[in-house]
C-alpha cells in the first residue's frame, strides 16, 4: 500500500495543506518521500499525523482520543487517498486502485469515513511476506538489554509497531537468538545489515548466551549489541525489523534516519531496499534531502 494524497485541515502543529505524492511519469505514488525542514517545522508531526489517520481508520493498537490533533475549535480533519496493489485491491474487494478515507479528530474520539475494504486492508497485520503493513521508526531508537522482551509473533508485534515506546525494540535480542535455527531469516538480516552499515557485520554465535556476541565492528572480535555504536545499533534495528515482520509492500515511516550516519547516500539506498515495493517516508534537513536521489521532497517552513 502507498499514500497517494493527503490533506490536513485544522491539525495542531501543521498548516492546512495538501500533499500530492503522485509521480507524474507513472500516475502512481512516489516510493521515496522526504519531509524536509528546520527544527520545529512539523516534520515529525506530519508523519505522526498520517499514522494517526491510519489508526483512526483501523488500529493496530489501542484507540486514542483526537484532542491532541486539534489546532483550535472542536475538530481537525485528515483526508487520505491510499493506492492499493493488486493483492490489496482483491482483499478489499475494490474496483479501483485508489480508496479515500476521511478521518475526523474530535476531543473525545476519532471518527473515520472509509470503505470497509480499506478498513480491512489497513487492519490486516501478519508476518506474511505478501501482506503489506504500516511501520514507524521514531527518532529515539535503542535496543533494550534487560527484560521484559516482547515475542516475535505477529500478535505481540502488532500492538507496538506504530508507537514510540523504546521497549518496542526489545524483540531484537530474542530475534538474534532465533537466527540459530532460521537460515533464511539469518541471511536476510545479515545482507540487510551489511547494506545499512559500512562497519558492522553479523557473525553467528554458538555460545548459547542470552545476549549473543554476534557482531563484528570494523573487523574486530565479536561483541554483543550493547557494545556497538549508535549508528550500528540503528542499522541492527532496521535490519532486524525488516527480517522479523517481513517489511514488504508496506508504508514505512522513519523519523530522523540521519542522526548517526556519515555517508547518507548508500544508507538511504539501503533503507529503500528494506523490502519489496515499500513506500518510505523520511524526515530530516537539507542534508538528507540532498542525499535522497529521486525522492519527492516536501519542504516545510518553521512557523
PDB file of C-alpha atoms in Angstrom:
ATOM      1  CA  UNK A   1       0.000   0.000   0.000  1.00  0.00           C
ATOM      2  CA  UNK A   2       1.044   3.588  -0.560  1.00  0.00           C
ATOM      3  CA  UNK A   3      -0.282   7.068   0.160  1.00  0.00           C
ATOM      4  CA  UNK A   4      -1.155   8.992  -2.998  1.00  0.00           C
ATOM      5  CA  UNK A   5      -2.613  12.150  -1.497  1.00  0.00           C
ATOM      6  CA  UNK A   6      -3.243  13.633   1.943  1.00  0.00           C
ATOM      7  CA  UNK A   7      -4.956  16.830   3.091  1.00  0.00           C
ATOM      8  CA  UNK A   8      -4.523  18.282   6.581  1.00  0.00           C
ATOM      9  CA  UNK A   9      -7.218  20.634   7.890  1.00  0.00           C
ATOM     10  CA  UNK A  10      -7.041  22.198  11.334  1.00  0.00           C
ATOM     11  CA  UNK A  11      -4.345  19.793  12.546  1.00  0.00           C
ATOM     12  CA  UNK A  12      -2.331  21.055  15.501  1.00  0.00           C
ATOM     13  CA  UNK A  13       1.316  21.694  14.647  1.00  0.00           C
ATOM     14  CA  UNK A  14       0.736  21.762  10.885  1.00  0.00           C
ATOM     15  CA  UNK A  15      -0.525  24.342   8.397  1.00  0.00           C
ATOM     16  CA  UNK A  16      -3.530  23.464   6.283  1.00  0.00           C
ATOM     17  CA  UNK A  17      -2.075  21.847   3.184  1.00  0.00           C
ATOM     18  CA  UNK A  18      -2.455  19.040   0.674  1.00  0.00           C
ATOM     19  CA  UNK A  19       0.295  16.610  -0.278  1.00  0.00           C
ATOM     20  CA  UNK A  20       0.070  15.185  -3.771  1.00  0.00           C
ATOM     21  CA  UNK A  21       2.571  12.336  -3.913  1.00  0.00           C
ATOM     22  CA  UNK A  22       1.688  11.241  -7.442  1.00  0.00           C
ATOM     23  CA  UNK A  23       4.618  10.588  -9.759  1.00  0.00           C
ATOM     24  CA  UNK A  24       3.650  12.367 -12.982  1.00  0.00           C
ATOM     25  CA  UNK A  25       5.614   9.818 -15.020  1.00  0.00           C
ATOM     26  CA  UNK A  26       3.671   6.793 -13.776  1.00  0.00           C
ATOM     27  CA  UNK A  27       0.483   8.061 -12.150  1.00  0.00           C
ATOM     28  CA  UNK A  28       1.392   6.039  -9.054  1.00  0.00           C
ATOM     29  CA  UNK A  29       2.688   7.397  -5.727  1.00  0.00           C
ATOM     30  CA  UNK A  30       6.379   8.137  -5.242  1.00  0.00           C
ATOM     31  CA  UNK A  31       8.147   5.322  -3.412  1.00  0.00           C
ATOM     32  CA  UNK A  32      10.546   7.634  -1.547  1.00  0.00           C
ATOM     33  CA  UNK A  33       9.268  10.772   0.184  1.00  0.00           C
ATOM     34  CA  UNK A  34      11.421  13.141   2.248  1.00  0.00           C
ATOM     35  CA  UNK A  35       9.722  15.544   4.658  1.00  0.00           C
ATOM     36  CA  UNK A  36      12.371  18.256   4.999  1.00  0.00           C
ATOM     37  CA  UNK A  37      12.594  21.342   7.158  1.00  0.00           C
ATOM     38  CA  UNK A  38      14.245  23.027  10.083  1.00  0.00           C
ATOM     39  CA  UNK A  39      13.682  22.425  13.771  1.00  0.00           C
ATOM     40  CA  UNK A  40      10.050  22.948  14.715  1.00  0.00           C
ATOM     41  CA  UNK A  41       8.785  22.906  11.128  1.00  0.00           C
ATOM     42  CA  UNK A  42       6.417  19.970  11.708  1.00  0.00           C
ATOM     43  CA  UNK A  43       8.319  17.116  10.040  1.00  0.00           C
ATOM     44  CA  UNK A  44       7.682  14.576  12.776  1.00  0.00           C
ATOM     45  CA  UNK A  45       4.193  15.934  13.328  1.00  0.00           C
ATOM     46  CA  UNK A  46       3.294  15.291   9.699  1.00  0.00           C
ATOM     47  CA  UNK A  47       4.288  11.635   9.633  1.00  0.00           C
ATOM     48  CA  UNK A  48       2.718  11.013  13.036  1.00  0.00           C
ATOM     49  CA  UNK A  49      -0.494  12.667  11.798  1.00  0.00           C
ATOM     50  CA  UNK A  50      -0.571  10.265   8.852  1.00  0.00           C
ATOM     51  CA  UNK A  51      -0.055   7.371  11.259  1.00  0.00           C
ATOM     52  CA  UNK A  52      -2.857   8.697  13.489  1.00  0.00           C
ATOM     53  CA  UNK A  53      -5.142   8.858  10.463  1.00  0.00           C
ATOM     54  CA  UNK A  54      -4.330   5.251   9.586  1.00  0.00           C
ATOM     55  CA  UNK A  55      -5.054   4.197  13.177  1.00  0.00           C
ATOM     56  CA  UNK A  56      -8.306   6.147  13.095  1.00  0.00           C
ATOM     57  CA  UNK A  57      -9.445   4.082  10.129  1.00  0.00           C
ATOM     58  CA  UNK A  58      -8.390   0.743  11.623  1.00  0.00           C
ATOM     59  CA  UNK A  59      -5.950   0.492  14.505  1.00  0.00           C
ATOM     60  CA  UNK A  60      -3.100  -1.898  15.251  1.00  0.00           C
ATOM     61  CA  UNK A  61      -3.004  -0.739  18.869  1.00  0.00           C
ATOM     62  CA  UNK A  62      -5.379   0.933  21.290  1.00  0.00           C
ATOM     63  CA  UNK A  63      -7.576   3.742  20.019  1.00  0.00           C
ATOM     64  CA  UNK A  64      -6.985   7.201  21.465  1.00  0.00           C
ATOM     65  CA  UNK A  65      -8.934  10.448  21.528  1.00  0.00           C
ATOM     66  CA  UNK A  66      -8.409  13.170  18.957  1.00  0.00           C
ATOM     67  CA  UNK A  67      -7.776  16.087  21.326  1.00  0.00           C
ATOM     68  CA  UNK A  68      -4.017  16.278  20.732  1.00  0.00           C
ATOM     69  CA  UNK A  69      -4.546  16.748  16.988  1.00  0.00           C
ATOM     70  CA  UNK A  70      -6.978  19.692  17.115  1.00  0.00           C
ATOM     71  CA  UNK A  71      -5.433  23.106  16.429  1.00  0.00           C
ATOM     72  CA  UNK A  72      -8.495  25.092  17.507  1.00  0.00           C
ATOM     73  CA  UNK A  73     -12.224  24.590  17.761  1.00  0.00           C
ATOM     74  CA  UNK A  74     -13.822  21.195  18.104  1.00  0.00           C
ATOM     75  CA  UNK A  75     -12.315  19.112  15.316  1.00  0.00           C
ATOM     76  CA  UNK A  76      -9.480  18.508  12.877  1.00  0.00           C
ATOM     77  CA  UNK A  77      -9.579  16.527   9.672  1.00  0.00           C
ATOM     78  CA  UNK A  78      -7.222  14.472   7.514  1.00  0.00           C
ATOM     79  CA  UNK A  79      -8.239  13.088   4.129  1.00  0.00           C
ATOM     80  CA  UNK A  80      -6.017  10.329   2.782  1.00  0.00           C
ATOM     81  CA  UNK A  81      -6.079   8.585  -0.589  1.00  0.00           C
ATOM     82  CA  UNK A  82      -4.441   5.156  -0.470  1.00  0.00           C
ATOM     83  CA  UNK A  83      -3.072   3.361  -3.520  1.00  0.00           C
ATOM     84  CA  UNK A  84      -3.504  -0.418  -3.279  1.00  0.00           C
ATOM     85  CA  UNK A  85      -1.555  -3.117  -5.072  1.00  0.00           C
ATOM     86  CA  UNK A  86      -3.394  -5.942  -6.825  1.00  0.00           C
ATOM     87  CA  UNK A  87      -3.410  -8.241  -3.785  1.00  0.00           C
ATOM     88  CA  UNK A  88      -4.739  -5.485  -1.529  1.00  0.00           C
ATOM     89  CA  UNK A  89      -7.374  -4.453  -4.037  1.00  0.00           C
ATOM     90  CA  UNK A  90      -8.573  -8.064  -4.236  1.00  0.00           C
ATOM     91  CA  UNK A  91      -8.585  -8.329  -0.424  1.00  0.00           C
ATOM     92  CA  UNK A  92     -10.591  -5.090  -0.222  1.00  0.00           C
ATOM     93  CA  UNK A  93     -12.952  -6.236  -2.999  1.00  0.00           C
ATOM     94  CA  UNK A  94     -12.337  -2.842  -4.606  1.00  0.00           C
ATOM     95  CA  UNK A  95     -12.782  -1.944  -8.253  1.00  0.00           C
ATOM     96  CA  UNK A  96     -10.329   0.957  -8.073  1.00  0.00           C
ATOM     97  CA  UNK A  97      -6.664   1.029  -7.098  1.00  0.00           C
ATOM     98  CA  UNK A  98      -7.285   4.155  -5.016  1.00  0.00           C
ATOM     99  CA  UNK A  99      -9.550   4.439  -1.986  1.00  0.00           C
ATOM    100  CA  UNK A 100     -10.108   7.624   0.010  1.00  0.00           C
ATOM    101  CA  UNK A 101     -10.859   7.994   3.700  1.00  0.00           C
ATOM    102  CA  UNK A 102     -11.691  10.989   5.853  1.00  0.00           C
ATOM    103  CA  UNK A 103     -10.609  10.961   9.483  1.00  0.00           C
ATOM    104  CA  UNK A 104     -12.144  13.469  11.907  1.00  0.00           C
ATOM    105  CA  UNK A 105     -10.377  14.094  15.193  1.00  0.00           C
ATOM    106  CA  UNK A 106     -12.728  15.156  17.993  1.00  0.00           C
ATOM    107  CA  UNK A 107     -11.880  15.901  21.626  1.00  0.00           C
ATOM    108  CA  UNK A 108     -13.296  12.624  22.929  1.00  0.00           C
ATOM    109  CA  UNK A 109     -12.910  10.300  19.945  1.00  0.00           C
ATOM    110  CA  UNK A 110     -11.725   9.778  16.383  1.00  0.00           C
ATOM    111  CA  UNK A 111     -14.264   9.127  13.624  1.00  0.00           C
ATOM    112  CA  UNK A 112     -13.498   7.828  10.146  1.00  0.00           C
ATOM    113  CA  UNK A 113     -15.489   7.651   6.953  1.00  0.00           C
ATOM    114  CA  UNK A 114     -13.969   4.841   4.942  1.00  0.00           C
ATOM    115  CA  UNK A 115     -14.732   1.957   2.643  1.00  0.00           C
ATOM    116  CA  UNK A 116     -14.982  -1.323   4.575  1.00  0.00           C
ATOM    117  CA  UNK A 117     -12.454  -2.874   2.223  1.00  0.00           C
ATOM    118  CA  UNK A 118      -9.896  -0.191   3.056  1.00  0.00           C
ATOM    119  CA  UNK A 119     -10.525  -0.770   6.756  1.00  0.00           C
ATOM    120  CA  UNK A 120      -9.806  -4.440   6.201  1.00  0.00           C
ATOM    121  CA  UNK A 121      -6.530  -3.730   4.384  1.00  0.00           C
ATOM    122  CA  UNK A 122      -5.291  -1.225   6.975  1.00  0.00           C
ATOM    123  CA  UNK A 123      -6.249  -3.508   9.845  1.00  0.00           C
ATOM    124  CA  UNK A 124      -4.593  -6.607   8.412  1.00  0.00           C
ATOM    125  CA  UNK A 125      -1.359  -7.407  10.185  1.00  0.00           C
ATOM    126  CA  UNK A 126       0.604 -10.574   9.664  1.00  0.00           C
ATOM    127  CA  UNK A 127       4.203 -11.513   9.018  1.00  0.00           C
ATOM    128  CA  UNK A 128       3.253 -12.943   5.639  1.00  0.00           C
ATOM    129  CA  UNK A 129       5.685 -11.515   3.097  1.00  0.00           C
ATOM    130  CA  UNK A 130       2.786 -10.805   0.715  1.00  0.00           C
ATOM    131  CA  UNK A 131       0.838  -8.688   3.219  1.00  0.00           C
ATOM    132  CA  UNK A 132       1.688  -5.012   3.421  1.00  0.00           C
ATOM    133  CA  UNK A 133       1.672  -3.244   6.761  1.00  0.00           C
ATOM    134  CA  UNK A 134       2.495   0.122   8.322  1.00  0.00           C
ATOM    135  CA  UNK A 135       5.612   0.619  10.448  1.00  0.00           C
ATOM    136  CA  UNK A 136       7.163   3.543  12.318  1.00  0.00           C
ATOM    137  CA  UNK A 137      10.758   4.046  13.393  1.00  0.00           C
ATOM    138  CA  UNK A 138      10.709   7.007  15.837  1.00  0.00           C
ATOM    139  CA  UNK A 139      13.774   9.194  16.252  1.00  0.00           C
ATOM    140  CA  UNK A 140      14.688   7.737  19.654  1.00  0.00           C
ATOM    141  CA  UNK A 141      15.675   4.177  18.790  1.00  0.00           C
ATOM    142  CA  UNK A 142      17.548   1.859  21.122  1.00  0.00           C
ATOM    143  CA  UNK A 143      17.784  -1.861  21.842  1.00  0.00           C
ATOM    144  CA  UNK A 144      16.874  -2.771  25.448  1.00  0.00           C
ATOM    145  CA  UNK A 145      19.198  -5.339  27.011  1.00  0.00           C
ATOM    146  CA  UNK A 146      17.045  -6.036  30.070  1.00  0.00           C
ATOM    147  CA  UNK A 147      13.674  -7.830  30.152  1.00  0.00           C
ATOM    148  CA  UNK A 148      10.818  -7.885  29.515  1.00  0.00           C
ATOM    149  CA  UNK A 149      11.444  -8.827  25.898  1.00  0.00           C
ATOM    150  CA  UNK A 150       8.413  -8.993  23.571  1.00  0.00           C
ATOM    151  CA  UNK A 151       7.962 -12.075  21.434  1.00  0.00           C
ATOM    152  CA  UNK A 152       8.434 -12.323  17.702  1.00  0.00           C
ATOM    153  CA  UNK A 153       4.925 -13.419  16.702  1.00  0.00           C
ATOM    154  CA  UNK A 154       2.508 -11.095  14.925  1.00  0.00           C
ATOM    155  CA  UNK A 155       0.139 -10.839  17.897  1.00  0.00           C
ATOM    156  CA  UNK A 156       2.821  -9.380  20.146  1.00  0.00           C
ATOM    157  CA  UNK A 157       4.452  -7.234  17.464  1.00  0.00           C
ATOM    158  CA  UNK A 158       1.255  -5.675  16.102  1.00  0.00           C
ATOM    159  CA  UNK A 159       0.368  -3.571  19.139  1.00  0.00           C
ATOM    160  CA  UNK A 160       3.681  -1.711  19.366  1.00  0.00           C
ATOM    161  CA  UNK A 161       4.513  -1.188  15.711  1.00  0.00           C
ATOM    162  CA  UNK A 162       3.258   2.392  15.459  1.00  0.00           C
ATOM    163  CA  UNK A 163       4.160   3.612  18.937  1.00  0.00           C
ATOM    164  CA  UNK A 164       7.234   5.382  20.314  1.00  0.00           C
ATOM    165  CA  UNK A 165       7.848   3.290  23.432  1.00  0.00           C
ATOM    166  CA  UNK A 166      11.547   2.420  23.312  1.00  0.00           C
ATOM    167  CA  UNK A 167      10.749  -1.070  24.586  1.00  0.00           C
ATOM    168  CA  UNK A 168       9.321  -1.877  21.144  1.00  0.00           C
ATOM    169  CA  UNK A 169      12.804  -2.949  20.068  1.00  0.00           C
ATOM    170  CA  UNK A 170      13.158  -5.349  22.969  1.00  0.00           C
ATOM    171  CA  UNK A 171      12.377  -8.093  20.456  1.00  0.00           C
ATOM    172  CA  UNK A 172      15.850  -7.708  18.921  1.00  0.00           C
ATOM    173  CA  UNK A 173      17.642  -9.936  21.451  1.00  0.00           C
ATOM    174  CA  UNK A 174      15.165 -12.848  21.086  1.00  0.00           C
ATOM    175  CA  UNK A 175      15.381 -12.292  17.330  1.00  0.00           C
ATOM    176  CA  UNK A 176      19.173 -12.612  17.339  1.00  0.00           C
ATOM    177  CA  UNK A 177      18.980 -15.842  19.290  1.00  0.00           C
ATOM    178  CA  UNK A 178      16.303 -17.199  16.908  1.00  0.00           C
ATOM    179  CA  UNK A 179      18.698 -16.865  13.966  1.00  0.00           C
ATOM    180  CA  UNK A 180      20.481 -20.034  15.091  1.00  0.00           C
ATOM    181  CA  UNK A 181      17.594 -22.051  13.647  1.00  0.00           C
ATOM    182  CA  UNK A 182      16.342 -19.722  10.889  1.00  0.00           C
ATOM    183  CA  UNK A 183      18.803 -19.744   7.964  1.00  0.00           C
ATOM    184  CA  UNK A 184      16.594 -17.774   5.549  1.00  0.00           C
ATOM    185  CA  UNK A 185      15.865 -15.078   8.115  1.00  0.00           C
ATOM    186  CA  UNK A 186      19.531 -15.034   9.126  1.00  0.00           C
ATOM    187  CA  UNK A 187      20.606 -14.449   5.533  1.00  0.00           C
ATOM    188  CA  UNK A 188      18.121 -11.597   5.039  1.00  0.00           C
ATOM    189  CA  UNK A 189      19.250  -9.962   8.276  1.00  0.00           C
ATOM    190  CA  UNK A 190      22.981 -10.283   7.545  1.00  0.00           C
ATOM    191  CA  UNK A 191      22.609  -8.962   3.993  1.00  0.00           C
ATOM    192  CA  UNK A 192      20.443  -6.018   5.042  1.00  0.00           C
ATOM    193  CA  UNK A 193      22.755  -5.116   7.929  1.00  0.00           C
ATOM    194  CA  UNK A 194      25.791  -5.092   5.633  1.00  0.00           C
ATOM    195  CA  UNK A 195      23.985  -2.733   3.254  1.00  0.00           C
ATOM    196  CA  UNK A 196      22.939  -0.377   6.065  1.00  0.00           C
ATOM    197  CA  UNK A 197      26.250  -0.220   7.932  1.00  0.00           C
ATOM    198  CA  UNK A 198      29.750   0.023   6.427  1.00  0.00           C
ATOM    199  CA  UNK A 199      31.322  -1.106   9.716  1.00  0.00           C
ATOM    200  CA  UNK A 200      29.039  -3.702  11.345  1.00  0.00           C
ATOM    201  CA  UNK A 201      28.701  -7.340  10.268  1.00  0.00           C
ATOM    202  CA  UNK A 202      26.691 -10.228  11.652  1.00  0.00           C
ATOM    203  CA  UNK A 203      28.728 -13.240  12.764  1.00  0.00           C
ATOM    204  CA  UNK A 204      26.933 -16.386  14.014  1.00  0.00           C
ATOM    205  CA  UNK A 205      27.276 -17.025  17.746  1.00  0.00           C
ATOM    206  CA  UNK A 206      27.213 -20.570  19.098  1.00  0.00           C
ATOM    207  CA  UNK A 207      27.692 -19.809  22.800  1.00  0.00           C
ATOM    208  CA  UNK A 208      24.030 -20.089  23.725  1.00  0.00           C
ATOM    209  CA  UNK A 209      24.294 -16.945  25.883  1.00  0.00           C
ATOM    210  CA  UNK A 210      21.142 -14.856  26.341  1.00  0.00           C
ATOM    211  CA  UNK A 211      22.916 -11.880  24.750  1.00  0.00           C
ATOM    212  CA  UNK A 212      24.855 -13.317  21.822  1.00  0.00           C
ATOM    213  CA  UNK A 213      28.192 -11.892  20.704  1.00  0.00           C
ATOM    214  CA  UNK A 214      27.215 -11.824  17.071  1.00  0.00           C
ATOM    215  CA  UNK A 215      28.552  -8.532  15.712  1.00  0.00           C
ATOM    216  CA  UNK A 216      31.948  -7.597  14.370  1.00  0.00           C
ATOM    217  CA  UNK A 217      32.581  -3.852  14.327  1.00  0.00           C
ATOM    218  CA  UNK A 218      35.292  -2.641  11.946  1.00  0.00           C
ATOM    219  CA  UNK A 219      36.622  -6.180  11.619  1.00  0.00           C
ATOM    220  CA  UNK A 220      37.121  -6.648  15.358  1.00  0.00           C
ATOM    221  CA  UNK A 221      36.325  -9.592  17.614  1.00  0.00           C
ATOM    222  CA  UNK A 222      32.648 -10.496  18.106  1.00  0.00           C
ATOM    223  CA  UNK A 223      30.770  -8.240  20.553  1.00  0.00           C
ATOM    224  CA  UNK A 224      27.188  -8.043  21.770  1.00  0.00           C
ATOM    225  CA  UNK A 225      24.646  -5.437  20.745  1.00  0.00           C
ATOM    226  CA  UNK A 226      25.361  -3.195  23.727  1.00  0.00           C
ATOM    227  CA  UNK A 227      28.955  -2.721  22.572  1.00  0.00           C
ATOM    228  CA  UNK A 228      28.376  -1.360  19.079  1.00  0.00           C
ATOM    229  CA  UNK A 229      27.998   2.302  18.086  1.00  0.00           C
ATOM    230  CA  UNK A 230      24.708   4.226  17.880  1.00  0.00           C
ATOM    231  CA  UNK A 231      24.829   4.134  14.094  1.00  0.00           C
ATOM    232  CA  UNK A 232      25.488   0.399  14.057  1.00  0.00           C
ATOM    233  CA  UNK A 233      22.694  -0.158  16.577  1.00  0.00           C
ATOM    234  CA  UNK A 234      20.311   1.778  14.320  1.00  0.00           C
ATOM    235  CA  UNK A 235      21.280  -0.470  11.414  1.00  0.00           C
ATOM    236  CA  UNK A 236      20.610  -3.558  13.550  1.00  0.00           C
ATOM    237  CA  UNK A 237      17.151  -2.216  14.466  1.00  0.00           C
ATOM    238  CA  UNK A 238      16.215  -1.584  10.822  1.00  0.00           C
ATOM    239  CA  UNK A 239      17.545  -4.934   9.608  1.00  0.00           C
ATOM    240  CA  UNK A 240      16.024  -6.938  12.475  1.00  0.00           C
ATOM    241  CA  UNK A 241      12.626  -5.304  12.000  1.00  0.00           C
ATOM    242  CA  UNK A 242      12.572  -5.980   8.262  1.00  0.00           C
ATOM    243  CA  UNK A 243      13.520  -9.624   8.794  1.00  0.00           C
ATOM    244  CA  UNK A 244      11.108 -10.177  11.697  1.00  0.00           C
ATOM    245  CA  UNK A 245       7.904  -8.694  10.339  1.00  0.00           C
ATOM    246  CA  UNK A 246       8.618  -9.130   6.592  1.00  0.00           C
ATOM    247  CA  UNK A 247       8.582  -5.455   5.702  1.00  0.00           C
ATOM    248  CA  UNK A 248       7.380  -5.707   2.104  1.00  0.00           C
ATOM    249  CA  UNK A 249       4.551  -3.918   0.233  1.00  0.00           C
ATOM    250  CA  UNK A 250       4.429  -1.600   3.232  1.00  0.00           C
ATOM    251  CA  UNK A 251       4.229   2.002   4.396  1.00  0.00           C
ATOM    252  CA  UNK A 252       7.416   2.752   6.330  1.00  0.00           C
ATOM    253  CA  UNK A 253       7.925   5.958   8.329  1.00  0.00           C
ATOM    254  CA  UNK A 254      11.400   6.841   9.650  1.00  0.00           C
ATOM    255  CA  UNK A 255      11.929   9.926  11.812  1.00  0.00           C
ATOM    256  CA  UNK A 256      15.463  11.330  11.519  1.00  0.00           C
ATOM    257  CA  UNK A 257      17.257   8.391   9.878  1.00  0.00           C
ATOM    258  CA  UNK A 258      20.352  10.590   9.529  1.00  0.00           C
ATOM    259  CA  UNK A 259      21.086  11.042  13.250  1.00  0.00           C
ATOM    260  CA  UNK A 260      24.111   8.733  13.390  1.00  0.00           C
ATOM    261  CA  UNK A 261      25.056   8.356   9.710  1.00  0.00           C
ATOM    262  CA  UNK A 262      28.046   9.872   7.928  1.00  0.00           C
ATOM    263  CA  UNK A 263      27.534   8.531   4.381  1.00  0.00           C
ATOM    264  CA  UNK A 264      23.869   9.166   3.667  1.00  0.00           C
ATOM    265  CA  UNK A 265      23.632   8.118   0.004  1.00  0.00           C
ATOM    266  CA  UNK A 266      24.224   4.364   0.449  1.00  0.00           C
ATOM    267  CA  UNK A 267      22.292   4.379   3.723  1.00  0.00           C
ATOM    268  CA  UNK A 268      19.159   5.797   2.081  1.00  0.00           C
ATOM    269  CA  UNK A 269      19.507   3.284  -0.744  1.00  0.00           C
ATOM    270  CA  UNK A 270      19.656   0.512   1.863  1.00  0.00           C
ATOM    271  CA  UNK A 271      16.571   1.830   3.672  1.00  0.00           C
ATOM    272  CA  UNK A 272      14.716   1.900   0.360  1.00  0.00           C
ATOM    273  CA  UNK A 273      15.724  -1.741  -0.120  1.00  0.00           C
ATOM    274  CA  UNK A 274      14.471  -2.925   3.291  1.00  0.00           C
ATOM    275  CA  UNK A 275      11.692  -4.704   1.444  1.00  0.00           C
ATOM    276  CA  UNK A 276       9.933  -5.057  -1.882  1.00  0.00           C
ATOM    277  CA  UNK A 277       7.533  -2.358  -3.117  1.00  0.00           C
ATOM    278  CA  UNK A 278       7.571  -0.198   0.019  1.00  0.00           C
ATOM    279  CA  UNK A 279       6.744   3.487   0.288  1.00  0.00           C
ATOM    280  CA  UNK A 280       9.336   5.128   2.513  1.00  0.00           C
ATOM    281  CA  UNK A 281       8.779   8.419   4.359  1.00  0.00           C
ATOM    282  CA  UNK A 282      11.905  10.033   5.846  1.00  0.00           C
ATOM    283  CA  UNK A 283      12.223  13.231   7.888  1.00  0.00           C
ATOM    284  CA  UNK A 284      15.323  15.391   8.049  1.00  0.00           C
ATOM    285  CA  UNK A 285      17.022  18.579   6.988  1.00  0.00           C
ATOM    286  CA  UNK A 286      18.671  19.824   3.821  1.00  0.00           C
ATOM    287  CA  UNK A 287      21.493  17.270   4.049  1.00  0.00           C
ATOM    288  CA  UNK A 288      19.035  14.384   3.907  1.00  0.00           C
ATOM    289  CA  UNK A 289      17.026  15.985   1.106  1.00  0.00           C
ATOM    290  CA  UNK A 290      20.169  16.460  -0.984  1.00  0.00           C
ATOM    291  CA  UNK A 291      21.248  12.849  -0.491  1.00  0.00           C
ATOM    292  CA  UNK A 292      17.884  11.267  -1.305  1.00  0.00           C
ATOM    293  CA  UNK A 293      18.279  10.887  -5.047  1.00  0.00           C
ATOM    294  CA  UNK A 294      14.984  10.641  -6.905  1.00  0.00           C
ATOM    295  CA  UNK A 295      12.908  11.362  -3.803  1.00  0.00           C
ATOM    296  CA  UNK A 296       9.799  13.502  -3.731  1.00  0.00           C
ATOM    297  CA  UNK A 297      10.703  16.376  -1.406  1.00  0.00           C
ATOM    298  CA  UNK A 298       8.102  18.020   0.832  1.00  0.00           C
ATOM    299  CA  UNK A 299       9.580  21.236   2.258  1.00  0.00           C
ATOM    300  CA  UNK A 300       8.116  22.597   5.493  1.00  0.00           C
ATOM    301  CA  UNK A 301       8.915  26.019   6.916  1.00  0.00           C
ATOM    302  CA  UNK A 302       9.370  26.850  10.576  1.00  0.00           C
ATOM    303  CA  UNK A 303       6.417  28.960  11.670  1.00  0.00           C
TER     304      UNK A 303
END
